[in-house]
JSON list of C-alpha atoms in Angstrom, two decimals:
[
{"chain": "A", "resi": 1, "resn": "UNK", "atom": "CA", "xyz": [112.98, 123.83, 99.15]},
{"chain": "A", "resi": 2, "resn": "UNK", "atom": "CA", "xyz": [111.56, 121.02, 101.19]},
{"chain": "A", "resi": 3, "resn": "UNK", "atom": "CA", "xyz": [111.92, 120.86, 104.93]},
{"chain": "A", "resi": 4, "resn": "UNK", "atom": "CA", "xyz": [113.83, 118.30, 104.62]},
{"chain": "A", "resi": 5, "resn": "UNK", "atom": "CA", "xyz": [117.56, 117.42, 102.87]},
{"chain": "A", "resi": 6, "resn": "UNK", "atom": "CA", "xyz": [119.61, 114.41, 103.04]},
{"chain": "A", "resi": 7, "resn": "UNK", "atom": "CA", "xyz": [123.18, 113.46, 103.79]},
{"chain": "A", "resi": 8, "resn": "UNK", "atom": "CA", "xyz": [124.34, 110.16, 103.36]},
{"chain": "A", "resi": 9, "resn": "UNK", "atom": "CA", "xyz": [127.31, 109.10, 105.43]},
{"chain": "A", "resi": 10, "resn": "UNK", "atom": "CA", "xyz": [129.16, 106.01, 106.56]},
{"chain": "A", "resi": 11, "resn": "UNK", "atom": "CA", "xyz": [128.73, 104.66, 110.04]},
{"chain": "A", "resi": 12, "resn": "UNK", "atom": "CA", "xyz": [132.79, 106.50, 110.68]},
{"chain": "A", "resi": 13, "resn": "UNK", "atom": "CA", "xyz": [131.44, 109.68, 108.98]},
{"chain": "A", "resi": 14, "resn": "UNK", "atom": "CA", "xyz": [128.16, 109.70, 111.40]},
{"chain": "A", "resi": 15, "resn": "UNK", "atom": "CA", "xyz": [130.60, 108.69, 114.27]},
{"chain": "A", "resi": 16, "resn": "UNK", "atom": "CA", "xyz": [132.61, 111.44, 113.78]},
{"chain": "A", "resi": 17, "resn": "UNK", "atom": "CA", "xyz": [129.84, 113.89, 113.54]},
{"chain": "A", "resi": 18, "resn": "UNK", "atom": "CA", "xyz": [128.16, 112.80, 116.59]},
{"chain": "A", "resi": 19, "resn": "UNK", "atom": "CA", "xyz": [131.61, 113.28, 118.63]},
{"chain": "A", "resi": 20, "resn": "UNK", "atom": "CA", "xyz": [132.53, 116.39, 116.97]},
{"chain": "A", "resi": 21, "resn": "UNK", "atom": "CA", "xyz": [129.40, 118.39, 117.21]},
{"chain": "A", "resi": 22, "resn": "UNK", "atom": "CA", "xyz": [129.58, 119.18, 113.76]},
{"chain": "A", "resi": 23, "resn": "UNK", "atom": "CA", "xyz": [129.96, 117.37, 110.31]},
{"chain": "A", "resi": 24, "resn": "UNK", "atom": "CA", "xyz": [132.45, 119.08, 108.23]},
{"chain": "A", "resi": 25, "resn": "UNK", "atom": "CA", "xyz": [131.57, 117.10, 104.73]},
{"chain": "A", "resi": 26, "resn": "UNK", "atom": "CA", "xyz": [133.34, 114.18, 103.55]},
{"chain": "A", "resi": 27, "resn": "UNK", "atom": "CA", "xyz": [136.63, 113.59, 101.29]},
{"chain": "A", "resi": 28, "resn": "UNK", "atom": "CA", "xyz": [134.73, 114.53, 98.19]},
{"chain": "A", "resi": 29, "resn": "UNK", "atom": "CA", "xyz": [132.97, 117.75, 99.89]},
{"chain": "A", "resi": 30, "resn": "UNK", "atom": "CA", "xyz": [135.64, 118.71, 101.37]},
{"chain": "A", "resi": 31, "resn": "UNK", "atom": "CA", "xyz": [137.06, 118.73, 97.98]},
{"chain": "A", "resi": 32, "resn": "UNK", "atom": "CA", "xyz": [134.39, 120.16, 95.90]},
{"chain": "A", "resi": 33, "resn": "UNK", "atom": "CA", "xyz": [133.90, 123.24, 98.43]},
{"chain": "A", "resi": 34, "resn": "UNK", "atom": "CA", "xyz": [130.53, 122.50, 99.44]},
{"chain": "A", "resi": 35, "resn": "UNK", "atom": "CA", "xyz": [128.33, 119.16, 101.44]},
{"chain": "A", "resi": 36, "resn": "UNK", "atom": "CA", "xyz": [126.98, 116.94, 99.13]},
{"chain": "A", "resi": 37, "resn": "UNK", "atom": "CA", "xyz": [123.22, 116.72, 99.60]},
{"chain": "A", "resi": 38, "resn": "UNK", "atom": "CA", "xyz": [119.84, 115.39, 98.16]},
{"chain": "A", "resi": 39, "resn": "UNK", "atom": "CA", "xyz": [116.29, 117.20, 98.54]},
{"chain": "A", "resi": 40, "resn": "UNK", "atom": "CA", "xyz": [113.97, 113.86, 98.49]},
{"chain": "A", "resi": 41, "resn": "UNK", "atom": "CA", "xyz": [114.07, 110.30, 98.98]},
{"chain": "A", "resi": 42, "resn": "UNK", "atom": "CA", "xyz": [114.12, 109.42, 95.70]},
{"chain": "A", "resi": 43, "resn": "UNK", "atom": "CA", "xyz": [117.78, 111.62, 94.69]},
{"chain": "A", "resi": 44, "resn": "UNK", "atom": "CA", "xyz": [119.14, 110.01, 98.00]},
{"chain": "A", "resi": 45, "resn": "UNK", "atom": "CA", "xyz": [118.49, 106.07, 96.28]},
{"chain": "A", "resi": 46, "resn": "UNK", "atom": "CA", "xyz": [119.69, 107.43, 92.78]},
{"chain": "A", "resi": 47, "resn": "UNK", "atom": "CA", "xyz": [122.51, 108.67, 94.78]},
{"chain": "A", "resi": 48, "resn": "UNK", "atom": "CA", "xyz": [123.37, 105.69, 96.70]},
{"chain": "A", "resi": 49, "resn": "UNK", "atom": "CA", "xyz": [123.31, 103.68, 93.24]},
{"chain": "A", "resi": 50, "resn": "UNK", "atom": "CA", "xyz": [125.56, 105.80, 91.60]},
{"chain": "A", "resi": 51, "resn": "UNK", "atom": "CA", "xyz": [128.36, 107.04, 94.62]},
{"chain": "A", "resi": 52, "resn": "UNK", "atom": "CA", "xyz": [128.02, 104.36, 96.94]},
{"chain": "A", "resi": 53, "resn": "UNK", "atom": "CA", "xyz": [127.45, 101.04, 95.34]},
{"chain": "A", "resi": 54, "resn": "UNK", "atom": "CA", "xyz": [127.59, 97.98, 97.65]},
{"chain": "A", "resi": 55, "resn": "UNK", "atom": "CA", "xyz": [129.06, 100.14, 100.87]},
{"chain": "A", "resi": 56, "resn": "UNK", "atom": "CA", "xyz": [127.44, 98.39, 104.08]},
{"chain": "A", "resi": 57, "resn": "UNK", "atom": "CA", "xyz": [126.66, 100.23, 107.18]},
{"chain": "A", "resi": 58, "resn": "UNK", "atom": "CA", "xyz": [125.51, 103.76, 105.08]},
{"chain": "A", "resi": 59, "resn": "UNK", "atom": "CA", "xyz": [123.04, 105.67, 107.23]},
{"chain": "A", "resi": 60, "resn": "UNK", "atom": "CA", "xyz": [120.70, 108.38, 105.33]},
{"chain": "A", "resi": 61, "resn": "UNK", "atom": "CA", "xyz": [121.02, 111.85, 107.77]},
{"chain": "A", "resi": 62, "resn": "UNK", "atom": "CA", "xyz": [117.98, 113.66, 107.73]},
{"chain": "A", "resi": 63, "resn": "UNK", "atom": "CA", "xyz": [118.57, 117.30, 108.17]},
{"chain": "A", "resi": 64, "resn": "UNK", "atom": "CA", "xyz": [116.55, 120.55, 108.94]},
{"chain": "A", "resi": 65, "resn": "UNK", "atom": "CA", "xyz": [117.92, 123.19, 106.55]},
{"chain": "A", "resi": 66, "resn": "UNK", "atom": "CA", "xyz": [116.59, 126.23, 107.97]},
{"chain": "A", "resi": 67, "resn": "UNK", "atom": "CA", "xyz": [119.46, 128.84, 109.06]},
{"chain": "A", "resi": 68, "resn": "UNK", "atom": "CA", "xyz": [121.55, 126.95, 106.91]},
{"chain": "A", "resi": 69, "resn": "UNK", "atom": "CA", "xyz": [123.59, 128.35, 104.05]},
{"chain": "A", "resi": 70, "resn": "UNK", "atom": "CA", "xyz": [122.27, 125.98, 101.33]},
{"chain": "A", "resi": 71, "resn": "UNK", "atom": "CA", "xyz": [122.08, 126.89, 97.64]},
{"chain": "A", "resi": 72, "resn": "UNK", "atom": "CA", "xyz": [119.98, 124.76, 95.41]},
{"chain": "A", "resi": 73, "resn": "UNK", "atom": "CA", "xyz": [122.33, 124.16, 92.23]},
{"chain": "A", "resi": 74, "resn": "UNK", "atom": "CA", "xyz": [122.28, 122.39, 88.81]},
{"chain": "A", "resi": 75, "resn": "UNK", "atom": "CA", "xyz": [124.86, 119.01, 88.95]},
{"chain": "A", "resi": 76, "resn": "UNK", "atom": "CA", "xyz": [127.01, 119.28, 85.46]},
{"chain": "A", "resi": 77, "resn": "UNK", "atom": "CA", "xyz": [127.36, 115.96, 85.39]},
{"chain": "A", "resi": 78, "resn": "UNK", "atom": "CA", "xyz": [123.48, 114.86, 85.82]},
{"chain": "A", "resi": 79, "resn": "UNK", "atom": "CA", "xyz": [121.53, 118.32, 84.65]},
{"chain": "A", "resi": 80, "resn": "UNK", "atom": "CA", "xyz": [119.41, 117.54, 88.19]},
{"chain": "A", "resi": 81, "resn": "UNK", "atom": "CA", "xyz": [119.05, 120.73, 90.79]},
{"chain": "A", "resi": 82, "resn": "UNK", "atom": "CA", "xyz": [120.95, 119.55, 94.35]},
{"chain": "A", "resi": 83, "resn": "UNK", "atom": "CA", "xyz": [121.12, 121.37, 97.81]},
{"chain": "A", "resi": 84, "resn": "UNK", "atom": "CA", "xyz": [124.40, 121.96, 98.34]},
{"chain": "A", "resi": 85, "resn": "UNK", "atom": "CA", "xyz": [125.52, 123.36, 101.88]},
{"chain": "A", "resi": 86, "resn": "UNK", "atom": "CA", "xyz": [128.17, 125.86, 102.60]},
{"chain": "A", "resi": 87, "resn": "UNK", "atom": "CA", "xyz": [129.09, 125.34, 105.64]},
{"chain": "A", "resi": 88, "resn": "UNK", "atom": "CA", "xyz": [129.71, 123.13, 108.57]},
{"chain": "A", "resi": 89, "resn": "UNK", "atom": "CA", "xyz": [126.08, 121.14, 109.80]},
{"chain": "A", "resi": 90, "resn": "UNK", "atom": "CA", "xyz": [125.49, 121.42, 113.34]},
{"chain": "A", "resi": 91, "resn": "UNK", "atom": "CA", "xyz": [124.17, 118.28, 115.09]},
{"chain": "A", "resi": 92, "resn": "UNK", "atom": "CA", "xyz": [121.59, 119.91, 116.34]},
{"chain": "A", "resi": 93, "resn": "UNK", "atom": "CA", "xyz": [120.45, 120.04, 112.53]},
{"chain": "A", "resi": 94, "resn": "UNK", "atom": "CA", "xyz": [119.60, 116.55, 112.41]},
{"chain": "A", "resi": 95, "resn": "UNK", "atom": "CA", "xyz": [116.71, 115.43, 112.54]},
{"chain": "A", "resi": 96, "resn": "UNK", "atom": "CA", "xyz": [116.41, 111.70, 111.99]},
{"chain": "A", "resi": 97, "resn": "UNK", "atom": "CA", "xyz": [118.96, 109.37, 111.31]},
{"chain": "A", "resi": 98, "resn": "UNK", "atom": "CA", "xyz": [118.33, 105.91, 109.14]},
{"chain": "A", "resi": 99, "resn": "UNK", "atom": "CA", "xyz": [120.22, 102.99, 108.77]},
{"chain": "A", "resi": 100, "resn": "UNK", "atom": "CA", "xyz": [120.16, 101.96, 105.45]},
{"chain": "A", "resi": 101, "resn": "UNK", "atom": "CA", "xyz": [122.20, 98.59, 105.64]}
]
């Protein structure tokens, strides 16, 4: 896996994480069981195309994945491998944060 994986999040989601200390996924991760993540630059644009389609004020999360529980997995819908996390991130996981607006 690279050293690297990817969260993108809205400028509330990123907000919330800051002042939380921790970022516990978003509507759909919560509801999937896992956080939503991409291993390389190019998954997070084919990501942003596809999930969040003219959203403003998106910010691309880099995050270091080591001690981390994440599982690389085949998407169903896409046939494309995906780290998936299985826990809560800890802000002191993040690396670098973009904004991609």
């Amino acid at each position: 896996m690279s050293t690297t994986i990817y969260k993108i999040m809205t400028e509330k989601e990123l907000k919330t994480f800051q002042n939380s200390g921790v970022f516990e996924g978003s509507p759909l991760d919560q509801q999937d069981g896992y956080i939503h993540c991409s291993a390389s630059i190019e998954q997070t644009l084919k990501i942003i195309s596809k999930f969040f389609q003219g959203q403003k004020n998106l910010k691309r999360v880099e995050i270091n994945p080591d001690g981390l529980d994440v599982r690389l997995e085949i998407s169903p819908r896409s046939g494309i491998t995906y780290p998936h996390v299985y826990q809560y991130i800890p802000l002191d996981k993040v690396t670098h944060i973009e904004d991609l607006s």
